[in-house]
């Protein structure tokens, strides 16, 4: 059997949430029961036509699906290689793919009779998406956010507050995403009867990685249908940035069993691949357990989690989702990285050539398209997942590029 056929026949994840040797459920005893309850409710919802109908209703009427698959004509022409299509998740309500998952989990929380939702957030996009669906469904909402991130992403803190959420700054450790996750888990253990934890990426203990992936697979399902309509053939290459991995697995999933379609995930190369200067887990990471799951992790020789760096807060995390670890090790997907400088250059290039200001996270995927397209033939097709829009990054980029206000 070929590697791809063998891959396709494997049932992942298994009943315990294992993707090959990755994934699983590594949590304190107090969280085992809540996770089992969530798992049972999630799989009931997945089989329930009424739940699926409600989800599609809000996805189309509130969130703004389907998103266009847009041919980037000027970028394609300038690079002189493969045709580049952009999957426009940046056009969704609240400005990123995150709301696909936040909405799905809020619907589950309602079904479970929960009156309160909590979430962690890094750049604030997942916090805003969660605060938004909480307002829409009348749920109480608390968002944990590292104190450093609160400062870096003040705009999103104000948005969450305006939407009625309480934002709790976390002052422990590095004061960023990892500490916010710890705090959210602590809250969940204490208030589990009333509260659902809306985790924001395809990471964490089972069932989160499979559940979050399934709420985002709509991205790839749409893209597959759209490219067949527009080009009458499958694409040659998919490119997506990888933080925890939710937008990437959402795009990839519909194409996993199409061996002619290459899958490329792009991690944050930061200042370059030196310890503590990047967040490219497949370039310097090793097998370990962090925050509920087994995967590739940036850690030192003693298993201490290393500091990470990226210009984009959404990719700045020491571990990667277990399904990506599996796709990496079985060879179905490849993982590369873009540095801060390459992402900034791609950010400006897309703005100037296409009239689209991408999120800094998404700019990492655009950077890889800029690198790869010229090496491909004009009859080949690349789809880039534009996971979010760049409004949140405008002041940071302006400062880096020394843009001045006209006087
Ligand atoms: C959060 C975020 C990401 C990274 O998260 P994934 O789970 O890896 O998708 C990427 N792009 C945008 C715009 C984000 O907000």
Coordinates of C-alpha atoms and ligand atoms in Angstrom, one line a residue:
X1 CA 0.0 0.0 0.0
X2 CA 1.2 3.5 -0.7
X3 CA 1.8 5.9 2.2
X4 CA -1.2 8.0 1.2
X5 CA -3.5 5.0 0.8
X6 CA -2.4 3.6 4.1
X7 CA -2.9 7.0 5.7
X8 CA -6.5 7.2 4.3
X9 CA -7.5 3.8 5.7
X10 CA -6.4 4.7 9.2
X11 CA -9.1 5.8 11.6
X12 CA -7.9 9.0 13.2
X13 CA -8.3 10.0 15.8
X14 CA -9.0 6.7 17.6
X15 CA -11.6 6.4 20.4
X16 CA -9.1 7.9 22.9
X17 CA -8.2 10.8 20.6
X18 CA -4.9 9.5 19.3
X19 CA -3.5 10.6 16.0
X20 CA -0.9 7.8 15.7
X21 CA 1.4 8.4 18.6
X22 CA 0.1 12.0 19.2
X23 CA -2.9 13.5 20.9
X24 CA -4.7 11.7 23.8
X25 CA -5.9 13.2 27.1
X26 CA -3.3 14.1 29.6
X27 CA -5.2 16.0 32.3
X28 CA -5.6 16.1 36.1
X29 CA -8.3 13.8 37.4
X30 CA -10.8 16.7 38.0
X31 CA -10.9 17.4 34.2
X32 CA -11.5 13.8 33.1
X33 CA -15.2 13.8 33.7
X34 CA -16.0 17.2 32.1
X35 CA -14.0 16.1 29.1
X36 CA -16.0 12.8 28.9
X37 CA -19.3 14.7 29.1
X38 CA -18.2 17.2 26.4
X39 CA -17.1 14.3 24.2
X40 CA -20.4 12.5 24.5
X41 CA -22.4 15.7 23.8
X42 CA -20.2 16.6 20.9
X43 CA -20.7 13.3 19.2
X44 CA -24.4 13.4 19.8
X45 CA -24.5 16.9 18.2
X46 CA -22.5 15.7 15.2
X47 CA -25.1 13.0 14.5
X48 CA -28.1 15.3 15.1
X49 CA -29.6 16.9 11.9
X50 CA -31.2 19.6 14.0
X51 CA -27.9 20.7 15.4
X52 CA -26.3 20.7 12.0
X53 CA -29.2 22.7 10.6
X54 CA -28.8 25.3 13.4
X55 CA -25.1 25.5 12.8
X56 CA -25.4 26.0 9.1
X57 CA -28.1 28.7 9.7
X58 CA -25.8 30.8 11.8
X59 CA -22.8 30.1 9.6
X60 CA -24.5 31.6 6.6
X61 CA -26.7 34.3 8.2
X62 CA -24.5 35.6 11.0
X63 CA -20.9 34.5 10.2
X64 CA -21.0 35.1 6.4
X65 CA -20.3 31.7 4.9
X66 CA -19.5 30.6 2.2
X67 CA -16.4 32.8 1.8
X68 CA -15.1 33.5 -1.7
X69 CA -12.3 31.5 -3.3
X70 CA -10.7 34.5 -5.0
X71 CA -8.1 34.5 -7.9
X72 CA -5.3 36.8 -7.0
X73 CA -4.6 38.0 -10.5
X74 CA -2.0 40.6 -10.0
X75 CA 0.0 38.6 -7.5
X76 CA -0.1 35.6 -9.9
X77 CA 1.0 37.7 -12.9
X78 CA 3.8 39.3 -11.0
X79 CA 5.2 36.0 -9.7
X80 CA 4.9 34.4 -13.1
X81 CA 4.2 30.9 -12.0
X82 CA 1.2 28.9 -10.6
X83 CA -2.2 30.5 -10.4
X84 CA -2.8 31.7 -6.8
X85 CA -6.3 31.5 -5.2
X86 CA -7.1 33.0 -1.8
X87 CA -9.6 31.4 0.5
X88 CA -11.1 34.5 2.0
X89 CA -11.7 33.6 5.7
X90 CA -10.7 37.3 6.4
X91 CA -14.1 38.3 5.2
X92 CA -15.9 36.4 8.0
X93 CA -17.7 38.3 10.8
X94 CA -15.1 39.5 13.4
X95 CA -12.3 39.1 10.8
X96 CA -10.8 35.6 11.1
X97 CA -11.7 31.9 10.8
X98 CA -11.9 31.6 14.6
X99 CA -15.6 32.2 14.7
X100 CA -16.4 28.9 12.8
X101 CA -15.3 27.1 16.0
X102 CA -16.5 29.6 18.6
X103 CA -20.0 29.4 17.2
X104 CA -20.0 25.6 17.1
X105 CA -18.8 25.3 20.7
X106 CA -21.3 28.0 21.9
X107 CA -24.1 25.9 20.4
X108 CA -22.9 22.8 22.3
X109 CA -22.6 24.8 25.5
X110 CA -26.3 25.9 25.1
X111 CA -27.3 22.3 24.5
X112 CA -25.5 21.3 27.7
X113 CA -27.4 23.9 29.6
X114 CA -24.3 26.0 30.4
X115 CA -24.9 29.6 31.1
X116 CA -21.2 30.8 31.1
X117 CA -18.4 30.4 28.6
X118 CA -14.7 31.0 29.1
X119 CA -11.8 31.2 26.6
X120 CA -8.1 31.9 26.3
X121 CA -6.8 34.3 23.7
X122 CA -3.4 35.3 22.4
X123 CA -3.8 38.1 19.7
X124 CA -7.4 38.5 20.9
X125 CA -9.1 37.1 17.7
X126 CA -10.4 34.0 19.5
X127 CA -11.5 36.1 22.5
X128 CA -13.4 38.5 20.2
X129 CA -15.1 35.6 18.4
X130 CA -16.1 34.0 21.7
X131 CA -17.3 37.3 23.2
X132 CA -19.4 37.8 20.0
X133 CA -21.2 34.4 20.0
X134 CA -21.7 34.8 23.8
X135 CA -23.4 38.1 23.3
X136 CA -25.5 36.7 20.5
X137 CA -26.7 33.7 22.6
X138 CA -26.9 35.6 26.0
X139 CA -24.1 33.7 27.7
X140 CA -21.9 35.1 30.4
X141 CA -18.3 35.4 29.1
X142 CA -14.9 35.6 30.7
X143 CA -11.7 35.8 28.5
X144 CA -8.2 35.0 29.9
X145 CA -5.4 36.9 28.2
X146 CA -1.7 37.3 29.1
X147 CA -1.0 40.8 30.5
X148 CA 1.7 41.3 27.8
X149 CA -0.8 40.4 25.0
X150 CA -3.4 42.7 26.5
X151 CA -1.0 45.6 26.0
X152 CA 0.1 44.5 22.5
X153 CA -3.6 43.9 21.3
X154 CA -5.4 46.7 23.1
X155 CA -7.9 47.1 20.3
X156 CA -9.2 43.6 20.7
X157 CA -9.4 44.0 24.5
X158 CA -11.7 47.0 23.9
X159 CA -13.8 45.0 21.4
X160 CA -14.3 42.1 23.9
X161 CA -15.3 44.6 26.6
X162 CA -17.8 46.3 24.3
X163 CA -19.3 42.9 23.6
X164 CA -19.9 42.5 27.3
X165 CA -17.1 40.1 28.2
X166 CA -14.9 40.3 31.2
X167 CA -11.2 40.3 30.2
X168 CA -8.9 38.9 32.9
X169 CA -5.2 39.8 32.4
X170 CA -2.9 36.9 33.4
X171 CA 0.3 38.0 35.1
X172 CA 2.0 34.6 35.6
X173 CA 5.2 33.5 33.7
X174 CA 5.8 34.9 30.3
X175 CA 2.3 36.6 30.5
X176 CA 1.2 35.3 27.1
X177 CA -0.9 32.6 25.6
X178 CA 0.4 29.5 27.5
X179 CA -0.4 31.1 30.9
X180 CA -3.8 32.2 29.7
X181 CA -4.6 28.6 28.8
X182 CA -3.5 27.5 32.3
X183 CA -5.8 30.0 33.9
X184 CA -8.8 29.1 31.7
X185 CA -8.3 25.4 32.7
X186 CA -8.2 26.4 36.4
X187 CA -11.4 28.3 36.0
X188 CA -13.1 25.4 34.2
X189 CA -12.3 22.9 37.0
X190 CA -13.8 25.3 39.5
X191 CA -17.0 26.2 37.6
X192 CA -17.6 23.2 35.4
X193 CA -21.3 22.9 36.3
X194 CA -22.2 26.2 34.8
X195 CA -19.3 26.7 32.4
X196 CA -18.0 25.5 29.0
X197 CA -14.4 26.1 28.0
X198 CA -14.3 27.2 24.3
X199 CA -10.7 26.3 23.4
X200 CA -9.6 28.2 20.4
X201 CA -7.5 25.9 18.2
X202 CA -7.1 22.3 17.2
X203 CA -5.1 21.5 20.3
X204 CA -5.5 20.3 23.9
X205 CA -7.1 17.1 25.4
X206 CA -9.5 14.9 23.5
X207 CA -12.1 15.8 22.1
X208 CA -10.9 19.3 21.4
X209 CA -8.5 18.6 18.5
X210 CA -11.1 16.5 16.5
X211 CA -14.0 18.8 17.5
X212 CA -12.2 22.0 16.5
X213 CA -11.0 20.5 13.3
X214 CA -14.5 19.4 12.4
X215 CA -15.9 22.9 13.0
X216 CA -13.3 24.3 10.6
X217 CA -13.5 21.6 7.9
X218 CA -16.1 23.8 6.2
X219 CA -13.2 25.9 4.9
X220 CA -11.8 23.0 2.9
X221 CA -15.2 21.5 1.9
X222 CA -16.1 24.9 0.4
X223 CA -12.7 25.4 -1.3
X224 CA -12.8 21.9 -2.9
X225 CA -16.2 22.5 -4.3
X226 CA -15.3 26.1 -5.5
X227 CA -12.1 25.1 -7.2
X228 CA -13.8 22.2 -9.0
X229 CA -16.5 24.7 -10.2
X230 CA -14.0 27.4 -11.2
X231 CA -11.2 25.3 -12.7
X232 CA -12.7 21.9 -13.1
X233 CA -9.8 20.3 -11.4
X234 CA -8.2 19.9 -8.0
X235 CA -5.4 22.3 -6.8
X236 CA -1.7 21.2 -6.8
X237 CA -0.8 22.8 -3.5
X238 CA -2.5 24.1 -0.4
X239 CA -0.8 26.6 1.9
X240 CA -1.9 27.7 5.4
X241 CA -0.2 29.1 8.5
X242 CA 0.1 26.9 11.6
X243 CA -0.3 28.2 15.1
X244 CA -2.2 25.5 17.0
X245 CA -3.2 24.4 13.5
X246 CA -7.0 25.0 13.2
X247 CA -7.2 27.1 10.0
X248 CA -4.6 24.7 8.3
X249 CA -6.4 21.5 9.3
X250 CA -9.7 23.1 8.3
X251 CA -8.4 23.7 4.8
X252 CA -6.4 20.4 4.5
X253 CA -9.0 18.0 5.8
X254 CA -11.2 17.8 2.6
X255 CA -8.1 17.0 0.5
X256 CA -6.3 14.4 2.7
X257 CA -7.3 11.6 0.4
X258 CA -6.3 13.4 -2.8
X259 CA -2.7 12.3 -3.2
X260 CA -2.1 14.8 -6.1
X261 CA -2.8 17.7 -3.7
X262 CA 0.3 18.7 -1.7
X263 CA -0.3 20.2 1.7
X264 CA 2.1 22.8 3.2
X265 CA 1.8 24.3 6.7
X266 CA 3.9 27.4 7.5
X267 CA 5.1 28.0 11.1
X268 CA 6.5 31.2 12.6
X269 CA 10.3 31.4 11.9
X270 CA 10.5 34.6 14.0
X271 CA 14.1 36.0 13.9
X272 CA 15.4 32.7 12.6
X273 CA 15.8 29.1 13.9
X274 CA 17.7 29.8 17.1
X275 CA 16.5 28.8 20.6
X276 CA 13.8 31.2 21.9
X277 CA 13.8 33.2 18.6
X278 CA 11.0 31.4 16.8
X279 CA 7.9 29.2 17.1
X280 CA 8.6 26.6 14.4
X281 CA 7.9 23.4 16.4
X282 CA 8.9 21.1 13.5
X283 CA 12.2 22.8 13.3
X284 CA 13.7 22.4 16.7
X285 CA 10.8 20.8 18.6
X286 CA 10.6 17.3 20.1
X287 CA 8.0 14.9 21.4
X288 CA 6.4 16.0 24.7
X289 CA 3.2 16.7 26.6
X290 CA 1.8 20.2 27.1
X291 CA -1.7 21.3 28.2
X292 CA -3.5 18.0 27.7
X293 CA -1.9 16.5 24.6
X294 CA 1.1 14.8 23.2
X295 CA 2.8 16.5 20.3
X296 CA 5.9 18.4 19.0
X297 CA 6.9 20.9 21.6
X298 CA 9.7 23.5 21.9
X299 CA 11.4 22.4 25.1
X300 CA 14.9 22.3 26.5
X301 CA 16.9 19.2 27.5
X302 CA 15.1 19.1 30.9
X303 CA 11.6 19.3 29.4
X304 CA 11.2 23.0 30.3
X305 CA 9.0 24.8 27.8
X306 CA 11.2 27.2 25.8
X307 CA 10.4 30.9 25.2
X308 CA 9.1 31.6 21.7
X309 CA 9.0 34.6 19.4
X310 CA 7.0 35.7 16.5
X311 CA 5.8 39.0 15.1
X312 CA 2.3 37.5 15.0
X313 CA 0.8 36.7 18.4
X314 CA -1.5 34.0 16.8
X315 CA 1.4 31.8 15.8
X316 CA 3.5 32.4 19.0
X317 CA 3.0 29.1 20.9
X318 CA 5.4 26.4 22.0
X319 CA 3.3 23.4 20.8
X320 CA 1.4 22.3 17.6
X321 CA -1.8 20.4 17.3
X322 CA -1.5 16.6 17.4
X323 CA -3.0 16.0 14.0
X324 CA -0.3 18.1 12.3
X325 CA 2.3 16.1 14.2
X326 CA 0.8 13.0 12.7
X327 CA 0.6 14.5 9.2
X328 CA 4.2 15.6 9.5
X329 CA 5.5 12.2 10.7
X330 CA 3.5 10.1 8.1
X331 CA 4.7 12.5 5.3
X332 CA 1.2 13.5 4.1
X333 CA 1.9 17.2 4.8
X334 CA 5.1 19.2 4.8
X335 CA 5.9 22.0 7.2
X336 CA 8.1 25.0 6.6
X337 CA 8.5 28.4 8.1
X338 CA 8.5 32.1 7.2
X339 CA 10.5 34.6 9.3
X340 CA 9.1 37.9 10.7
X341 CA 10.7 39.8 7.8
X342 CA 9.3 37.5 5.1
X343 CA 5.9 37.8 6.7
X344 CA 6.1 41.6 6.8
X345 CA 7.1 41.7 3.2
X346 CA 4.3 39.4 2.2
X347 CA 1.9 41.6 4.2
X348 CA 2.8 44.7 2.2
X349 CA 2.9 42.9 -1.1
X350 CA -0.6 41.6 -0.8
X351 CA -1.9 45.0 0.3
X352 CA -0.3 46.8 -2.6
X353 CA -1.0 44.2 -5.3
X354 CA -4.4 42.9 -4.3
X355 CA -6.0 45.6 -2.1
X356 CA -6.2 43.1 0.8
X357 CA -4.5 43.7 4.1
X358 CA -3.9 40.3 5.6
X359 CA -3.4 39.3 9.2
X360 CA 0.3 38.9 10.1
X361 CA -0.5 35.2 10.8
X362 CA -1.9 34.7 7.3
X363 CA 1.0 36.7 5.8
X364 CA 3.3 33.7 6.7
X365 CA 1.2 31.6 4.3
X366 CA 1.3 34.3 1.7
X367 CA 5.2 34.4 2.0
X368 CA 5.4 30.7 1.2
X369 CA 3.2 31.2 -1.9
X370 CA 5.5 34.0 -3.0
X371 CA 8.4 31.6 -2.6
X372 CA 6.8 28.6 -4.3
X373 CA 4.6 29.9 -7.1
X374 CA 7.5 31.1 -9.4
X375 CA 8.9 27.5 -9.3
X376 CA 5.6 26.1 -10.6
X377 CA 4.0 26.0 -14.0
X378 CA 1.3 28.5 -15.1
X379 CA -1.2 25.6 -15.4
X380 CA -0.7 24.7 -11.8
X381 CA -2.9 25.9 -8.9
X382 CA -2.2 27.0 -5.4
X383 CA -4.8 27.8 -2.7
X384 CA -3.6 30.0 0.2
X385 CA -5.8 30.2 3.3
X386 CA -6.2 33.8 4.2
X387 CA -7.1 33.1 7.8
X388 CA -7.8 36.7 8.9
X389 CA -7.6 40.3 8.0
X390 CA -4.9 42.7 9.2
X391 CA -6.8 45.5 10.9
X392 CA -5.5 44.3 14.3
X393 CA -1.9 44.5 13.1
X394 CA -2.0 47.9 11.4
X395 CA -0.4 49.9 14.2
X396 CA 2.3 47.3 14.9
X397 CA 3.3 47.1 11.2
X398 CA 3.2 50.9 10.9
X399 CA 5.6 51.2 13.8
X400 CA 8.0 48.5 12.3
X401 CA 8.0 50.2 8.9
X402 CA 8.3 53.7 10.4
X403 CA 5.2 54.9 8.6
X404 CA 4.4 58.4 9.7
X405 CA 1.1 60.3 9.9
X406 CA 0.8 63.0 7.3
X407 CA 1.0 66.5 8.9
Ligands
LIG1 C1 -5.4 32.5 15.7 C2 -5.1 32.8 14.3 C3 -4.2 31.9 13.6 C4 -3.5 30.7 14.2 O1 -4.3 29.7 14.8 P1 -4.5 28.4 14.0 O2 -5.3 27.6 15.1 O3 -3.2 27.7 13.8 O4 -5.3 28.6 12.8 C5 -4.0 32.2 12.3 N1 -4.5 33.2 11.7 C6 -5.3 34.1 12.3 C7 -5.9 35.2 11.6 C8 -5.6 33.9 13.7 O5 -6.4 34.7 14.3

